[in-house]
mmCIF file with all atom_site columns, C-alpha atoms in Angstrom:
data_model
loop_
_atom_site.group_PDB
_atom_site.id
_atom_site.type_symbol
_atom_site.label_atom_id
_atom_site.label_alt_id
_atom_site.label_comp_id
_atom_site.label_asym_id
_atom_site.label_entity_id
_atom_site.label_seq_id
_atom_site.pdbx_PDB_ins_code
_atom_site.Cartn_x
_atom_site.Cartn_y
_atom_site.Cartn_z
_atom_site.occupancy
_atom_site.B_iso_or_equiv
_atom_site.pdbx_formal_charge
_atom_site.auth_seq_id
_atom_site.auth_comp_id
_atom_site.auth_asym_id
_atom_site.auth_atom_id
_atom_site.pdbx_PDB_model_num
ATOM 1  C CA . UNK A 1 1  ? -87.992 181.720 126.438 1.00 0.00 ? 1  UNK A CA 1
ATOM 2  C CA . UNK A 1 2  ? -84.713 182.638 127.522 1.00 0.00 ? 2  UNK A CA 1
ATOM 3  C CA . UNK A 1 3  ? -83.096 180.420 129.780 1.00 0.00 ? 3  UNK A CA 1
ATOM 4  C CA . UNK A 1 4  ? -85.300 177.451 130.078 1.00 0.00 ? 4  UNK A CA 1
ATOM 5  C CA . UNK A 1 5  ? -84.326 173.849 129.090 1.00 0.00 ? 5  UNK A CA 1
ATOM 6  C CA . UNK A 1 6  ? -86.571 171.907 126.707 1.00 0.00 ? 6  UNK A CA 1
ATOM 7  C CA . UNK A 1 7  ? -87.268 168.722 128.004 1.00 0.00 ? 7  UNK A CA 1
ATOM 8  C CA . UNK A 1 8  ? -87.030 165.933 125.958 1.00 0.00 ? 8  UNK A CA 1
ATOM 9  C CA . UNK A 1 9  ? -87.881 161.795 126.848 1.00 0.00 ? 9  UNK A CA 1
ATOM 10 C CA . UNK A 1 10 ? -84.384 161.132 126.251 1.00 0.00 ? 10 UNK A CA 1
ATOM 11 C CA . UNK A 1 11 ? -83.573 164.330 128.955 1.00 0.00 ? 11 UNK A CA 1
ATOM 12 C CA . UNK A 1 12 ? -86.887 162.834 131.388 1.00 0.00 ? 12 UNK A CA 1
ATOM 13 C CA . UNK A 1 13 ? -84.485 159.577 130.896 1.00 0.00 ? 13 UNK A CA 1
ATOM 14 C CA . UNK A 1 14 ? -81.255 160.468 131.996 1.00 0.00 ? 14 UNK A CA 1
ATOM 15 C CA . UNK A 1 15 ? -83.018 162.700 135.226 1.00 0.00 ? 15 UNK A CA 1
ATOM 16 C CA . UNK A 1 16 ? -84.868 159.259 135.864 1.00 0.00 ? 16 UNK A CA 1
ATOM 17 C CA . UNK A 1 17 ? -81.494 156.984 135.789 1.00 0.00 ? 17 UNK A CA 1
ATOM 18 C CA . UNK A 1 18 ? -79.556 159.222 138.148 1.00 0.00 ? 18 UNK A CA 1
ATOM 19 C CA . UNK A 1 19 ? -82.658 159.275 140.326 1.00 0.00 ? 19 UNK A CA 1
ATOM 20 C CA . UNK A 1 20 ? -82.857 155.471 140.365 1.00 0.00 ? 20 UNK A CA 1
ATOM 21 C CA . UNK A 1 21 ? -78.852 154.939 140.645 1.00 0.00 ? 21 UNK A CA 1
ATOM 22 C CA . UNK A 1 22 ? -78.185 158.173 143.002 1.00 0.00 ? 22 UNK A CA 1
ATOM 23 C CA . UNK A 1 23 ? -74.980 158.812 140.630 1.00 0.00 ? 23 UNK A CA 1
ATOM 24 C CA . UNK A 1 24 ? -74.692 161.672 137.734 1.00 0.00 ? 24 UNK A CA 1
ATOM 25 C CA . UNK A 1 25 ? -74.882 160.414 134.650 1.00 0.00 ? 25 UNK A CA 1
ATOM 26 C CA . UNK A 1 26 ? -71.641 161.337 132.764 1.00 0.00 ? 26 UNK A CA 1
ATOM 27 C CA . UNK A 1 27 ? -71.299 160.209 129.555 1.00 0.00 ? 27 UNK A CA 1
ATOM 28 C CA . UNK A 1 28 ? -67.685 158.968 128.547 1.00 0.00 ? 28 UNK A CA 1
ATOM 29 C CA . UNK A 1 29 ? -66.093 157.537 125.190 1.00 0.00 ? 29 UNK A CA 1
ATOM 30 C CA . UNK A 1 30 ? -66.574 153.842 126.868 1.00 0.00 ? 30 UNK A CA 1
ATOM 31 C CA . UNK A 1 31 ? -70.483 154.977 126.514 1.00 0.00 ? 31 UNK A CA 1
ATOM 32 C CA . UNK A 1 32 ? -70.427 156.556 123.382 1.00 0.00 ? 32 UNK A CA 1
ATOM 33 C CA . UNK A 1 33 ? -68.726 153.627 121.622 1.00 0.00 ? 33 UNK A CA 1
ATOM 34 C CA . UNK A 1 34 ? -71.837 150.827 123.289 1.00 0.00 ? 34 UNK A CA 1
ATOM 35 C CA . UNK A 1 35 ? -74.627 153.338 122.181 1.00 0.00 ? 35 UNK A CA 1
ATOM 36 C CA . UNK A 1 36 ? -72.414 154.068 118.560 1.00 0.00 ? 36 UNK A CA 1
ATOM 37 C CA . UNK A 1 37 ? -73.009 157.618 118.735 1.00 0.00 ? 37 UNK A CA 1
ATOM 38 C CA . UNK A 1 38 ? -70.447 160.340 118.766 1.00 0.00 ? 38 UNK A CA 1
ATOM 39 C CA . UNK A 1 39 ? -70.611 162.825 121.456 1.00 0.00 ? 39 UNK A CA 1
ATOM 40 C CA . UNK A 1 40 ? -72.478 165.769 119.689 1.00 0.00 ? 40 UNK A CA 1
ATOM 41 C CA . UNK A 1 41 ? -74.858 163.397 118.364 1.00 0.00 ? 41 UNK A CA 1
ATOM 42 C CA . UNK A 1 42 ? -76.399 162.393 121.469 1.00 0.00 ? 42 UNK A CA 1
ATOM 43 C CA . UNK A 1 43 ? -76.198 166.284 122.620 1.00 0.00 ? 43 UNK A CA 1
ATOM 44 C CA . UNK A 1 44 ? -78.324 166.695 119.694 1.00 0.00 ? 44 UNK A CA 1
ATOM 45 C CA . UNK A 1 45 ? -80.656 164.128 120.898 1.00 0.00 ? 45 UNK A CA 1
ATOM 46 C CA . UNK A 1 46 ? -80.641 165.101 124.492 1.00 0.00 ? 46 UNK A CA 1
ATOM 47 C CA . UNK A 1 47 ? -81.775 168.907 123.598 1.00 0.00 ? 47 UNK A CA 1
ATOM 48 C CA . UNK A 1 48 ? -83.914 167.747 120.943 1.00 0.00 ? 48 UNK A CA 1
ATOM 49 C CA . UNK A 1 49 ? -82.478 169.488 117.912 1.00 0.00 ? 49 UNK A CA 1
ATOM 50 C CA . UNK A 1 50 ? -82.350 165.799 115.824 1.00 0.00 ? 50 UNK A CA 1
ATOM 51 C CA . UNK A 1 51 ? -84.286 163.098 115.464 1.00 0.00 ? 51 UNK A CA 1
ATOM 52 C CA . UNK A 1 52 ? -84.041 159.580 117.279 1.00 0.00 ? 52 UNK A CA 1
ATOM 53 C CA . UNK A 1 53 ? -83.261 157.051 114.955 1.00 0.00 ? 53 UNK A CA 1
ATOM 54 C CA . UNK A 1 54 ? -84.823 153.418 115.941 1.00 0.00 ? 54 UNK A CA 1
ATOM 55 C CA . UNK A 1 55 ? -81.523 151.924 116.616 1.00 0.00 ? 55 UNK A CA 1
ATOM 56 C CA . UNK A 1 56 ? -80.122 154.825 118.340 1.00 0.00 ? 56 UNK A CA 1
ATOM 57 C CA . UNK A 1 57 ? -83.709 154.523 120.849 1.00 0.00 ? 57 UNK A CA 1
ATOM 58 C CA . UNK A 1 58 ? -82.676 150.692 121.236 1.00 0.00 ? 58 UNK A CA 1
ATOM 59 C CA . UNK A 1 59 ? -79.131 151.415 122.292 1.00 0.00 ? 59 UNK A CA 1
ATOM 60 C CA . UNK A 1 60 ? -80.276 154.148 124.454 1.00 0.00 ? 60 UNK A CA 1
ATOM 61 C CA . UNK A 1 61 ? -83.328 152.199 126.010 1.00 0.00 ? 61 UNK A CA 1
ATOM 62 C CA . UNK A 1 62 ? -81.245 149.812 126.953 1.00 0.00 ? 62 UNK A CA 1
ATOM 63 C CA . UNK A 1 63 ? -78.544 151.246 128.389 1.00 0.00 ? 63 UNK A CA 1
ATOM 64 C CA . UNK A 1 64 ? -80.914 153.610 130.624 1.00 0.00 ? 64 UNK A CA 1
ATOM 65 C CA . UNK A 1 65 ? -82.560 150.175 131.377 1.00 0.00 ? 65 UNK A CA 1
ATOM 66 C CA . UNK A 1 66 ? -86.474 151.423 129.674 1.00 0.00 ? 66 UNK A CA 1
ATOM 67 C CA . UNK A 1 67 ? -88.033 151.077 126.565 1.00 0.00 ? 67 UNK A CA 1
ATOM 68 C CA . UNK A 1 68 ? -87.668 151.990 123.550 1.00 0.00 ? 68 UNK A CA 1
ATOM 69 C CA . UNK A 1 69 ? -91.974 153.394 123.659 1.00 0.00 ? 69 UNK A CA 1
ATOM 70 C CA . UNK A 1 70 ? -90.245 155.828 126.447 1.00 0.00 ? 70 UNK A CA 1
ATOM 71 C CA . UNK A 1 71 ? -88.083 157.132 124.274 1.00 0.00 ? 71 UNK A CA 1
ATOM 72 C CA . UNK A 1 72 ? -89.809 157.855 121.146 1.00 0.00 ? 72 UNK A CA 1
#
């Protein structure tokens, strides 16, 4: 459908950190280089188009402070 988001656990995970930290999350290179992702890969993750890999769920899990179940 036009104009409608997929939602995605790693999407339901960012909503859920700004919710808990009242900020908006807004990733930077400081983040991408903890996680070791580039930019478009996470993008990829966040709308679903690829595949989590395990130790891109660890990195992520903990960052966002969940686990890595709630991601994959």
């Amino acid at each position: 459908m036009l104009g409608t988001k997929s939602t995605t656990t790693l999407s339901v995970a960012i909503h859920d950190y700004e919710q808990r930290s009242n900020l908006k999350f807004t990733p930077d290179e400081k983040f991408y280089d903890r996680i070791g992702i580039n930019r478009i890969r996470f993008w990829q993750l966040v709308k679903g188009k690829k595949r989590m890999f395990t130790d891109e769920a660890q990195a992520l899990a903990n960052y966002f402070g969940i686990t890595v179940t709630d991601l994959l």
